[in-house]
């Protein structure tokens, strides 16, 4: 994928327009330690990446609306250093920061303490997200503190710290057309991996083998790898929502729940869950519950449309699930009352979806005070209802005990859905989900 600096320049411009006269300090992510002196593969901070496209650790972007044209985008980066690059690889350095990434000025990161006071001087406020960037925060605070110390002499100091994230996250919530295209690609590769996983699965295999095939496919198709810890959960393991051990043998007669998606080079992600029988054939109980989750999921996807809400998506899925569970005898009573009291939560204990973008659980408000946020074209959310039948949670008073034949069934069906002008687009449609598609002829 060719790097297009204009994408980030337009975003910076839009961000600056909303910032007013506040000067923004946006740090990159540092490398994270795995153990001892071994590090995880680098993962850029999504806000920093959104604004700069710069994909190296230990950098800081300054956006300075109070400065003259040609001094408004400053990058502090790791400088070129052949000796260091022998160990850790190529760096763009200050020259690359200007030439490739469009910085007006660029400096080695170790000059940030000396230069920050000069760049922040004259800004009405400082836009910095406190609590998230421990290496940079003391510097921002001490720079501001010194401005206040000398206010009686200079008459100049930022009047406050403001949060850049509400503005930035409002921008990130609505995806641009090229972002949707990248998300289609991430979802397409993720869907291929799910198809492949279902076709290869046989009783006696280990969850780990299926995980390996999925993640091998991500890498082979050019993705960075999994967007989050892949969940490959046979039988009752599927009732543990964040099961990522993926070490158990797959049993004949069990279902296999797979929640996996890839992350592309520019961090756009897929997030798909599919559930199917390990031996290719649903039992009666598995089929009943699968058909119910599918009905809930499809009904919820239909509610994704402009002027809708994520709240309505959840409410739709929940109503279908609860009514179906009452019919099956897994819940008892009036669906309205069950929903109001939360008497379904031992079977369905999570929400039906989340925003998706550069972060898998992407940024953006779900509510604006009392009002649920309205869906607009360009927003992308997951729709992922499920049912998890196990003994882990107590059955609420007044609800029926669960018969053994239902236990150990965990099902989730998750698609990634973009809001469009006309309604919605299921970005993950290439991953099949009908009852028939989940079954396999005997081989
Ligand atoms: N895979 C994380 C989620 O579905 O939210
Ligand atoms: Mn999800
Ligand atoms: Mn998921």
Short mmCIF file of C-alpha atoms and ligand atoms in Angstrom, two decimals:
data_model
loop_
_atom_site.label_atom_id
_atom_site.label_comp_id
_atom_site.label_asym_id
_atom_site.label_seq_id
_atom_site.Cartn_x
_atom_site.Cartn_y
_atom_site.Cartn_z
CA UNK A 1 0.00 0.00 0.00
CA UNK A 2 1.51 3.35 -1.07
CA UNK A 3 1.88 5.88 1.71
CA UNK A 4 -0.19 9.00 1.04
CA UNK A 5 0.88 11.89 3.27
CA UNK A 6 -2.04 14.05 2.13
CA UNK A 7 -4.46 11.83 4.08
CA UNK A 8 -2.77 12.81 7.32
CA UNK A 9 -2.31 16.45 6.29
CA UNK A 10 -6.07 16.81 5.76
CA UNK A 11 -6.73 15.26 9.16
CA UNK A 12 -4.25 17.59 10.86
CA UNK A 13 -5.91 20.55 9.19
CA UNK A 14 -9.35 19.45 10.36
CA UNK A 15 -8.04 18.79 13.86
CA UNK A 16 -6.33 22.21 14.02
CA UNK A 17 -9.55 23.94 12.95
CA UNK A 18 -11.33 22.37 15.90
CA UNK A 19 -8.49 23.03 18.34
CA UNK A 20 -8.78 26.79 18.14
CA UNK A 21 -5.68 28.38 19.64
CA UNK A 22 -4.62 25.39 21.76
CA UNK A 23 -1.23 23.86 20.95
CA UNK A 24 -1.44 20.07 20.82
CA UNK A 25 1.22 17.66 22.08
CA UNK A 26 0.53 14.17 20.68
CA UNK A 27 3.01 11.46 21.70
CA UNK A 28 3.74 8.26 19.79
CA UNK A 29 3.63 4.91 21.58
CA UNK A 30 6.82 3.62 23.20
CA UNK A 31 7.98 0.04 22.66
CA UNK A 32 6.35 -2.25 25.21
CA UNK A 33 8.44 -4.80 27.09
CA UNK A 34 7.37 -8.42 26.89
CA UNK A 35 9.89 -9.73 29.41
CA UNK A 36 13.48 -8.97 30.42
CA UNK A 37 14.84 -6.87 27.56
CA UNK A 38 12.60 -8.44 24.88
CA UNK A 39 9.97 -6.24 23.35
CA UNK A 40 6.60 -6.82 21.72
CA UNK A 41 6.32 -5.96 18.05
CA UNK A 42 5.79 -2.21 17.89
CA UNK A 43 2.20 -0.95 17.88
CA UNK A 44 1.76 2.76 17.17
CA UNK A 45 -0.61 4.92 19.21
CA UNK A 46 -3.74 5.24 17.08
CA UNK A 47 -4.27 8.97 17.67
CA UNK A 48 -0.66 9.69 16.73
CA UNK A 49 -0.89 7.44 13.66
CA UNK A 50 -4.17 9.02 12.55
CA UNK A 51 -2.58 12.47 12.53
CA UNK A 52 0.88 11.63 11.21
CA UNK A 53 1.05 8.17 9.58
CA UNK A 54 4.48 7.94 11.25
CA UNK A 55 5.07 4.41 12.45
CA UNK A 56 8.06 4.57 14.78
CA UNK A 57 8.25 4.60 18.58
CA UNK A 58 9.61 7.44 20.68
CA UNK A 59 8.29 10.39 18.72
CA UNK A 60 6.15 13.40 19.59
CA UNK A 61 4.03 15.52 17.25
CA UNK A 62 3.33 19.17 17.98
CA UNK A 63 0.42 20.89 16.24
CA UNK A 64 0.77 24.61 16.74
CA UNK A 65 -2.08 26.75 15.43
CA UNK A 66 -0.61 29.84 17.13
CA UNK A 67 2.57 29.63 15.04
CA UNK A 68 2.99 31.05 11.55
CA UNK A 69 2.38 28.93 8.45
CA UNK A 70 5.33 26.58 7.94
CA UNK A 71 5.87 26.04 11.69
CA UNK A 72 2.62 24.38 12.65
CA UNK A 73 3.51 20.70 12.38
CA UNK A 74 6.66 19.74 14.26
CA UNK A 75 7.88 16.18 14.72
CA UNK A 76 10.40 15.02 17.28
CA UNK A 77 11.73 11.60 16.24
CA UNK A 78 14.60 9.20 16.78
CA UNK A 79 17.42 10.55 14.63
CA UNK A 80 19.19 8.49 11.97
CA UNK A 81 21.86 6.41 13.70
CA UNK A 82 23.57 3.67 11.67
CA UNK A 83 24.86 1.91 14.79
CA UNK A 84 21.38 1.73 16.33
CA UNK A 85 19.76 0.85 13.01
CA UNK A 86 22.01 -2.20 12.75
CA UNK A 87 20.20 -3.53 15.82
CA UNK A 88 16.64 -2.28 15.48
CA UNK A 89 16.19 -1.44 11.82
CA UNK A 90 15.54 1.51 9.58
CA UNK A 91 14.47 4.91 10.91
CA UNK A 92 13.21 7.82 8.85
CA UNK A 93 15.04 10.32 11.03
CA UNK A 94 14.44 14.06 10.96
CA UNK A 95 14.95 14.26 7.18
CA UNK A 96 12.32 11.60 6.54
CA UNK A 97 9.97 13.26 9.03
CA UNK A 98 10.03 16.39 6.85
CA UNK A 99 10.30 14.87 3.38
CA UNK A 100 8.02 11.87 3.70
CA UNK A 101 5.72 12.77 6.58
CA UNK A 102 5.27 16.44 5.80
CA UNK A 103 6.56 17.91 9.05
CA UNK A 104 7.32 21.63 8.79
CA UNK A 105 10.27 21.08 11.14
CA UNK A 106 11.76 17.98 12.73
CA UNK A 107 14.22 17.46 15.59
CA UNK A 108 15.78 14.54 17.45
CA UNK A 109 13.55 13.51 20.35
CA UNK A 110 16.23 14.31 22.93
CA UNK A 111 15.84 18.00 22.02
CA UNK A 112 12.17 18.02 23.09
CA UNK A 113 12.83 19.23 26.68
CA UNK A 114 14.91 22.16 25.42
CA UNK A 115 12.60 23.15 22.56
CA UNK A 116 9.12 22.54 23.97
CA UNK A 117 8.98 25.84 25.94
CA UNK A 118 9.68 27.86 22.80
CA UNK A 119 7.06 26.00 20.73
CA UNK A 120 4.36 26.24 23.39
CA UNK A 121 5.00 29.93 24.15
CA UNK A 122 2.05 32.06 23.14
CA UNK A 123 -0.50 29.24 22.90
CA UNK A 124 -3.78 29.95 24.66
CA UNK A 125 -3.98 26.42 26.01
CA UNK A 126 -2.14 23.11 25.78
CA UNK A 127 -4.00 20.14 24.35
CA UNK A 128 -2.53 17.02 25.94
CA UNK A 129 -4.13 13.79 27.12
CA UNK A 130 -3.07 13.40 30.74
CA UNK A 131 -2.71 9.96 32.29
CA UNK A 132 -1.67 8.14 29.13
CA UNK A 133 1.87 9.19 28.26
CA UNK A 134 4.06 8.93 31.37
CA UNK A 135 7.30 9.73 29.53
CA UNK A 136 5.99 13.02 28.07
CA UNK A 137 3.51 14.20 30.67
CA UNK A 138 6.04 15.55 33.25
CA UNK A 139 7.65 17.59 30.50
CA UNK A 140 4.35 19.14 29.40
CA UNK A 141 3.36 19.92 32.97
CA UNK A 142 6.74 21.40 33.91
CA UNK A 143 6.77 23.53 30.75
CA UNK A 144 3.34 24.89 31.59
CA UNK A 145 4.38 25.33 35.23
CA UNK A 146 7.34 27.44 34.18
CA UNK A 147 5.09 29.58 31.98
CA UNK A 148 2.90 30.21 35.04
CA UNK A 149 5.95 30.92 37.23
CA UNK A 150 7.08 33.65 34.89
CA UNK A 151 3.60 35.00 34.09
CA UNK A 152 4.10 38.17 36.17
CA UNK A 153 7.12 39.05 34.06
CA UNK A 154 5.97 37.81 30.63
CA UNK A 155 2.18 38.24 30.83
CA UNK A 156 1.99 35.07 28.79
CA UNK A 157 0.95 31.57 29.80
CA UNK A 158 -1.41 28.87 28.61
CA UNK A 159 -4.69 29.29 30.48
CA UNK A 160 -5.27 25.59 30.82
CA UNK A 161 -4.72 22.06 29.73
CA UNK A 162 -7.43 20.83 27.40
CA UNK A 163 -8.14 17.32 26.15
CA UNK A 164 -7.40 16.72 22.48
CA UNK A 165 -9.17 13.36 22.49
CA UNK A 166 -12.86 14.32 22.35
CA UNK A 167 -12.19 16.27 19.13
CA UNK A 168 -9.86 13.67 17.69
CA UNK A 169 -12.14 10.79 18.54
CA UNK A 170 -15.16 12.51 17.00
CA UNK A 171 -13.11 12.77 13.80
CA UNK A 172 -11.94 9.15 14.02
CA UNK A 173 -15.46 7.86 14.57
CA UNK A 174 -16.56 8.77 11.03
CA UNK A 175 -14.42 6.84 8.60
CA UNK A 176 -13.21 8.39 5.36
CA UNK A 177 -13.85 6.45 2.10
CA UNK A 178 -10.26 5.21 1.91
CA UNK A 179 -10.48 4.03 5.53
CA UNK A 180 -13.60 2.04 4.67
CA UNK A 181 -11.70 0.51 1.78
CA UNK A 182 -8.90 -0.57 4.12
CA UNK A 183 -11.45 -1.96 6.56
CA UNK A 184 -13.05 -3.94 3.70
CA UNK A 185 -9.62 -5.41 3.03
CA UNK A 186 -8.99 -6.26 6.68
CA UNK A 187 -12.46 -7.80 6.93
CA UNK A 188 -11.95 -9.72 3.67
CA UNK A 189 -8.71 -11.33 4.84
CA UNK A 190 -10.27 -12.07 8.24
CA UNK A 191 -13.28 -13.67 6.53
CA UNK A 192 -11.01 -15.87 4.38
CA UNK A 193 -9.30 -17.11 7.53
CA UNK A 194 -12.64 -18.04 9.09
CA UNK A 195 -13.69 -19.95 5.98
CA UNK A 196 -10.37 -21.76 5.99
CA UNK A 197 -10.65 -22.57 9.70
CA UNK A 198 -14.11 -24.08 9.34
CA UNK A 199 -13.05 -26.19 6.39
CA UNK A 200 -9.99 -27.61 8.14
CA UNK A 201 -11.54 -28.34 11.54
CA UNK A 202 -11.95 -32.00 12.52
CA UNK A 203 -12.51 -33.72 15.88
CA UNK A 204 -9.22 -34.48 17.62
CA UNK A 205 -7.42 -31.42 16.32
CA UNK A 206 -6.18 -28.94 18.89
CA UNK A 207 -7.52 -25.39 19.17
CA UNK A 208 -3.91 -24.27 18.68
CA UNK A 209 -3.74 -25.82 15.20
CA UNK A 210 -6.76 -23.85 14.08
CA UNK A 211 -5.36 -20.66 15.61
CA UNK A 212 -2.06 -21.25 13.81
CA UNK A 213 -3.82 -21.67 10.45
CA UNK A 214 -5.83 -18.49 10.94
CA UNK A 215 -2.82 -16.41 11.94
CA UNK A 216 -0.65 -17.94 9.20
CA UNK A 217 -3.28 -16.79 6.73
CA UNK A 218 -3.20 -13.25 8.14
CA UNK A 219 0.56 -13.07 7.70
CA UNK A 220 0.54 -14.72 4.29
CA UNK A 221 -1.97 -12.12 3.10
CA UNK A 222 0.27 -9.29 4.24
CA UNK A 223 -1.43 -8.35 7.49
CA UNK A 224 0.63 -7.58 10.59
CA UNK A 225 -1.08 -10.44 12.36
CA UNK A 226 -4.05 -10.80 14.67
CA UNK A 227 -5.73 -7.55 15.67
CA UNK A 228 -6.28 -8.95 19.19
CA UNK A 229 -5.68 -12.24 20.96
CA UNK A 230 -7.44 -14.79 18.75
CA UNK A 231 -10.12 -16.77 20.57
CA UNK A 232 -10.36 -20.38 19.39
CA UNK A 233 -12.66 -21.97 21.92
CA UNK A 234 -14.07 -25.48 21.68
CA UNK A 235 -17.15 -26.52 23.67
CA UNK A 236 -17.45 -24.97 27.11
CA UNK A 237 -14.32 -22.85 26.58
CA UNK A 238 -16.55 -20.64 24.40
CA UNK A 239 -18.43 -19.60 27.55
CA UNK A 240 -15.27 -17.82 28.75
CA UNK A 241 -15.59 -14.58 26.82
CA UNK A 242 -11.88 -13.75 26.70
CA UNK A 243 -10.57 -17.32 26.38
CA UNK A 244 -7.23 -17.06 24.58
CA UNK A 245 -5.31 -20.10 25.85
CA UNK A 246 -6.39 -22.05 22.73
CA UNK A 247 -4.78 -25.27 23.93
CA UNK A 248 -7.60 -27.82 24.21
CA UNK A 249 -8.37 -30.72 21.86
CA UNK A 250 -11.55 -30.29 19.83
CA UNK A 251 -14.19 -32.82 20.80
CA UNK A 252 -16.57 -34.60 18.50
CA UNK A 253 -20.02 -33.18 19.30
CA UNK A 254 -18.79 -29.78 20.53
CA UNK A 255 -19.09 -26.40 18.87
CA UNK A 256 -16.04 -24.31 18.03
CA UNK A 257 -16.25 -20.56 18.55
CA UNK A 258 -13.59 -18.52 16.74
CA UNK A 259 -13.26 -14.78 17.35
CA UNK A 260 -10.35 -13.59 15.20
CA UNK A 261 -9.50 -10.73 12.88
CA UNK A 262 -6.38 -9.35 11.30
CA UNK A 263 -4.70 -5.98 11.59
CA UNK A 264 -3.28 -4.40 8.44
CA UNK A 265 -0.03 -2.52 8.02
CA UNK A 266 -1.87 0.75 8.68
CA UNK A 267 -3.70 -0.75 11.66
CA UNK A 268 -7.19 -1.17 10.20
CA UNK A 269 -8.79 -4.24 11.69
CA UNK A 270 -11.29 -6.99 11.17
CA UNK A 271 -13.20 -8.47 14.11
CA UNK A 272 -15.22 -11.57 13.24
CA UNK A 273 -16.75 -14.35 15.28
CA UNK A 274 -18.15 -17.55 13.84
CA UNK A 275 -19.34 -20.69 15.62
CA UNK A 276 -19.78 -24.09 14.01
CA UNK A 277 -19.91 -27.78 14.93
CA UNK A 278 -16.51 -29.47 15.17
CA UNK A 279 -17.84 -32.61 13.45
CA UNK A 280 -19.79 -30.67 10.83
CA UNK A 281 -23.24 -31.41 12.24
CA UNK A 282 -25.20 -29.48 14.89
CA UNK A 283 -26.94 -31.37 17.70
CA UNK A 284 -30.60 -30.44 18.18
CA UNK A 285 -29.83 -28.07 21.07
CA UNK A 286 -26.86 -26.51 19.28
CA UNK A 287 -28.95 -25.93 16.18
CA UNK A 288 -31.79 -24.31 18.17
CA UNK A 289 -29.43 -21.89 19.91
CA UNK A 290 -27.37 -21.19 16.80
CA UNK A 291 -30.51 -20.38 14.80
CA UNK A 292 -31.65 -18.07 17.59
CA UNK A 293 -28.34 -16.17 17.80
CA UNK A 294 -28.32 -15.88 14.00
CA UNK A 295 -31.87 -14.52 13.99
CA UNK A 296 -30.90 -11.97 16.67
CA UNK A 297 -27.75 -11.01 14.81
CA UNK A 298 -29.47 -10.57 11.46
CA UNK A 299 -32.27 -8.54 13.02
CA UNK A 300 -29.69 -6.34 14.79
CA UNK A 301 -27.67 -5.82 11.59
CA UNK A 302 -30.86 -4.58 9.89
CA UNK A 303 -31.15 -1.81 12.49
CA UNK A 304 -27.76 -0.38 11.51
CA UNK A 305 -28.76 2.65 9.52
CA UNK A 306 -28.34 6.42 9.55
CA UNK A 307 -30.25 8.00 12.44
CA UNK A 308 -30.27 4.65 14.25
CA UNK A 309 -28.32 4.07 17.45
CA UNK A 310 -25.97 1.42 18.82
CA UNK A 311 -28.46 1.23 21.67
CA UNK A 312 -31.21 0.15 19.26
CA UNK A 313 -28.89 -2.45 17.72
CA UNK A 314 -28.36 -3.96 21.17
CA UNK A 315 -32.04 -3.72 22.11
CA UNK A 316 -33.07 -5.51 18.91
CA UNK A 317 -30.66 -8.40 19.44
CA UNK A 318 -31.59 -8.68 23.10
CA UNK A 319 -35.33 -8.84 22.43
CA UNK A 320 -34.97 -11.61 19.84
CA UNK A 321 -32.70 -13.59 22.17
CA UNK A 322 -34.95 -13.24 25.20
CA UNK A 323 -38.14 -14.11 23.31
CA UNK A 324 -36.41 -17.14 21.80
CA UNK A 325 -35.02 -18.28 25.14
CA UNK A 326 -38.50 -18.09 26.66
CA UNK A 327 -39.81 -20.25 23.83
CA UNK A 328 -37.05 -22.79 24.40
CA UNK A 329 -37.72 -22.85 28.16
CA UNK A 330 -34.34 -21.45 29.12
CA UNK A 331 -36.02 -18.32 30.48
CA UNK A 332 -39.47 -17.94 31.96
CA UNK A 333 -41.86 -14.99 32.10
CA UNK A 334 -42.69 -11.88 30.20
CA UNK A 335 -39.80 -10.74 27.92
CA UNK A 336 -40.21 -7.07 28.91
CA UNK A 337 -39.87 -7.92 32.59
CA UNK A 338 -36.91 -10.23 31.96
CA UNK A 339 -35.13 -7.48 30.02
CA UNK A 340 -35.94 -4.83 32.61
CA UNK A 341 -34.67 -6.95 35.50
CA UNK A 342 -31.63 -8.23 33.57
CA UNK A 343 -32.75 -11.82 34.22
CA UNK A 344 -31.09 -12.97 30.98
CA UNK A 345 -27.55 -12.02 32.01
CA UNK A 346 -26.48 -15.53 33.04
CA UNK A 347 -26.91 -16.43 29.34
CA UNK A 348 -26.01 -13.15 27.58
CA UNK A 349 -23.72 -10.93 29.63
CA UNK A 350 -22.13 -8.53 27.13
CA UNK A 351 -23.25 -5.71 24.88
CA UNK A 352 -24.01 -6.35 21.22
CA UNK A 353 -21.17 -4.36 19.68
CA UNK A 354 -18.59 -1.62 19.70
CA UNK A 355 -17.08 0.90 17.31
CA UNK A 356 -14.36 -0.50 15.06
CA UNK A 357 -11.50 1.37 13.39
CA UNK A 358 -7.81 1.89 14.08
CA UNK A 359 -8.56 0.42 17.50
CA UNK A 360 -10.57 -2.79 17.64
CA UNK A 361 -12.62 -1.30 20.44
CA UNK A 362 -12.50 1.99 18.65
CA UNK A 363 -12.81 5.46 20.09
CA UNK A 364 -15.91 7.62 20.07
CA UNK A 365 -18.75 8.23 22.50
CA UNK A 366 -21.68 5.83 22.60
CA UNK A 367 -23.75 8.36 24.52
CA UNK A 368 -23.92 12.12 24.66
CA UNK A 369 -25.19 12.59 28.19
CA UNK A 370 -28.68 11.10 28.26
CA UNK A 371 -28.86 10.66 24.48
CA UNK A 372 -27.47 7.64 22.68
CA UNK A 373 -25.14 8.70 19.85
CA UNK A 374 -26.82 8.75 16.45
CA UNK A 375 -25.41 6.51 13.74
CA UNK A 376 -24.07 8.41 10.73
CA UNK A 377 -22.68 7.27 7.39
CA UNK A 378 -19.02 6.32 7.81
CA UNK A 379 -19.35 4.91 11.30
CA UNK A 380 -18.43 1.25 11.68
CA UNK A 381 -19.58 -1.00 14.47
CA UNK A 382 -19.56 -4.69 15.27
CA UNK A 383 -22.79 -6.61 15.74
CA UNK A 384 -22.02 -9.59 17.93
CA UNK A 385 -24.78 -11.14 20.01
CA UNK A 386 -24.15 -14.49 21.65
CA UNK A 387 -25.43 -17.06 24.13
CA UNK A 388 -23.25 -18.81 26.70
CA UNK A 389 -24.79 -21.68 28.64
CA UNK A 390 -22.71 -22.81 31.59
CA UNK A 391 -22.79 -23.02 35.37
CA UNK A 392 -20.46 -20.08 35.90
CA UNK A 393 -23.18 -17.59 36.75
CA UNK A 394 -26.08 -18.25 39.11
CA UNK A 395 -29.54 -18.58 37.55
CA UNK A 396 -31.54 -15.54 38.75
CA UNK A 397 -34.36 -16.19 41.18
CA UNK A 398 -37.54 -17.11 39.37
CA UNK A 399 -35.73 -18.39 36.27
CA UNK A 400 -35.57 -22.09 35.37
CA UNK A 401 -32.60 -24.28 36.24
CA UNK A 402 -30.68 -25.17 33.09
CA UNK A 403 -30.99 -28.74 31.87
CA UNK A 404 -27.69 -30.55 31.26
CA UNK A 405 -28.38 -30.93 27.53
CA UNK A 406 -27.87 -27.19 26.99
CA UNK A 407 -24.67 -26.81 28.96
CA UNK A 408 -21.32 -26.22 27.34
CA UNK A 409 -22.84 -24.42 24.40
CA UNK A 410 -21.25 -21.04 23.69
CA UNK A 411 -22.20 -19.22 20.50
CA UNK A 412 -21.38 -15.76 19.16
CA UNK A 413 -21.82 -14.42 15.65
CA UNK A 414 -19.98 -11.18 14.91
CA UNK A 415 -19.91 -9.04 11.79
CA UNK A 416 -18.41 -5.62 11.12
CA UNK A 417 -20.98 -3.23 9.71
CA UNK A 418 -20.50 0.22 8.17
CA UNK A 419 -23.30 2.77 8.21
CA UNK A 420 -23.95 4.02 4.67
CA UNK A 421 -26.17 6.75 3.20
CA UNK A 422 -28.78 4.15 2.32
CA UNK A 423 -28.47 1.83 5.31
CA UNK A 424 -25.46 -0.37 5.94
CA UNK A 425 -22.75 -2.50 4.41
CA UNK A 426 -21.65 -5.74 6.06
CA UNK A 427 -17.87 -5.58 5.59
CA UNK A 428 -17.48 -9.20 6.72
CA UNK A 429 -20.13 -10.71 4.45
CA UNK A 430 -17.59 -13.11 2.91
CA UNK A 431 -17.57 -15.08 6.16
CA UNK A 432 -20.59 -17.37 5.82
CA UNK A 433 -22.95 -17.80 8.75
CA UNK A 434 -26.14 -19.61 7.69
CA UNK A 435 -27.01 -22.81 9.54
CA UNK A 436 -26.45 -24.80 6.35
CA UNK A 437 -23.04 -23.22 5.68
CA UNK A 438 -21.85 -24.06 9.20
CA UNK A 439 -22.51 -27.78 8.56
CA UNK A 440 -20.34 -30.07 6.52
CA UNK A 441 -21.19 -33.16 4.56
CA UNK A 442 -19.53 -36.22 6.07
CA UNK A 443 -16.12 -36.78 4.48
N1 LIG B 1 -12.64 -9.56 19.64
C1 LIG B 1 -12.99 -8.59 20.56
C2 LIG B 1 -14.41 -8.29 20.49
O1 LIG B 1 -15.15 -8.97 19.81
O2 LIG B 1 -14.86 -7.33 21.05
MN1 LIG B 2 -15.93 -7.32 18.68
MN1 LIG B 3 -14.53 -10.20 18.22
#
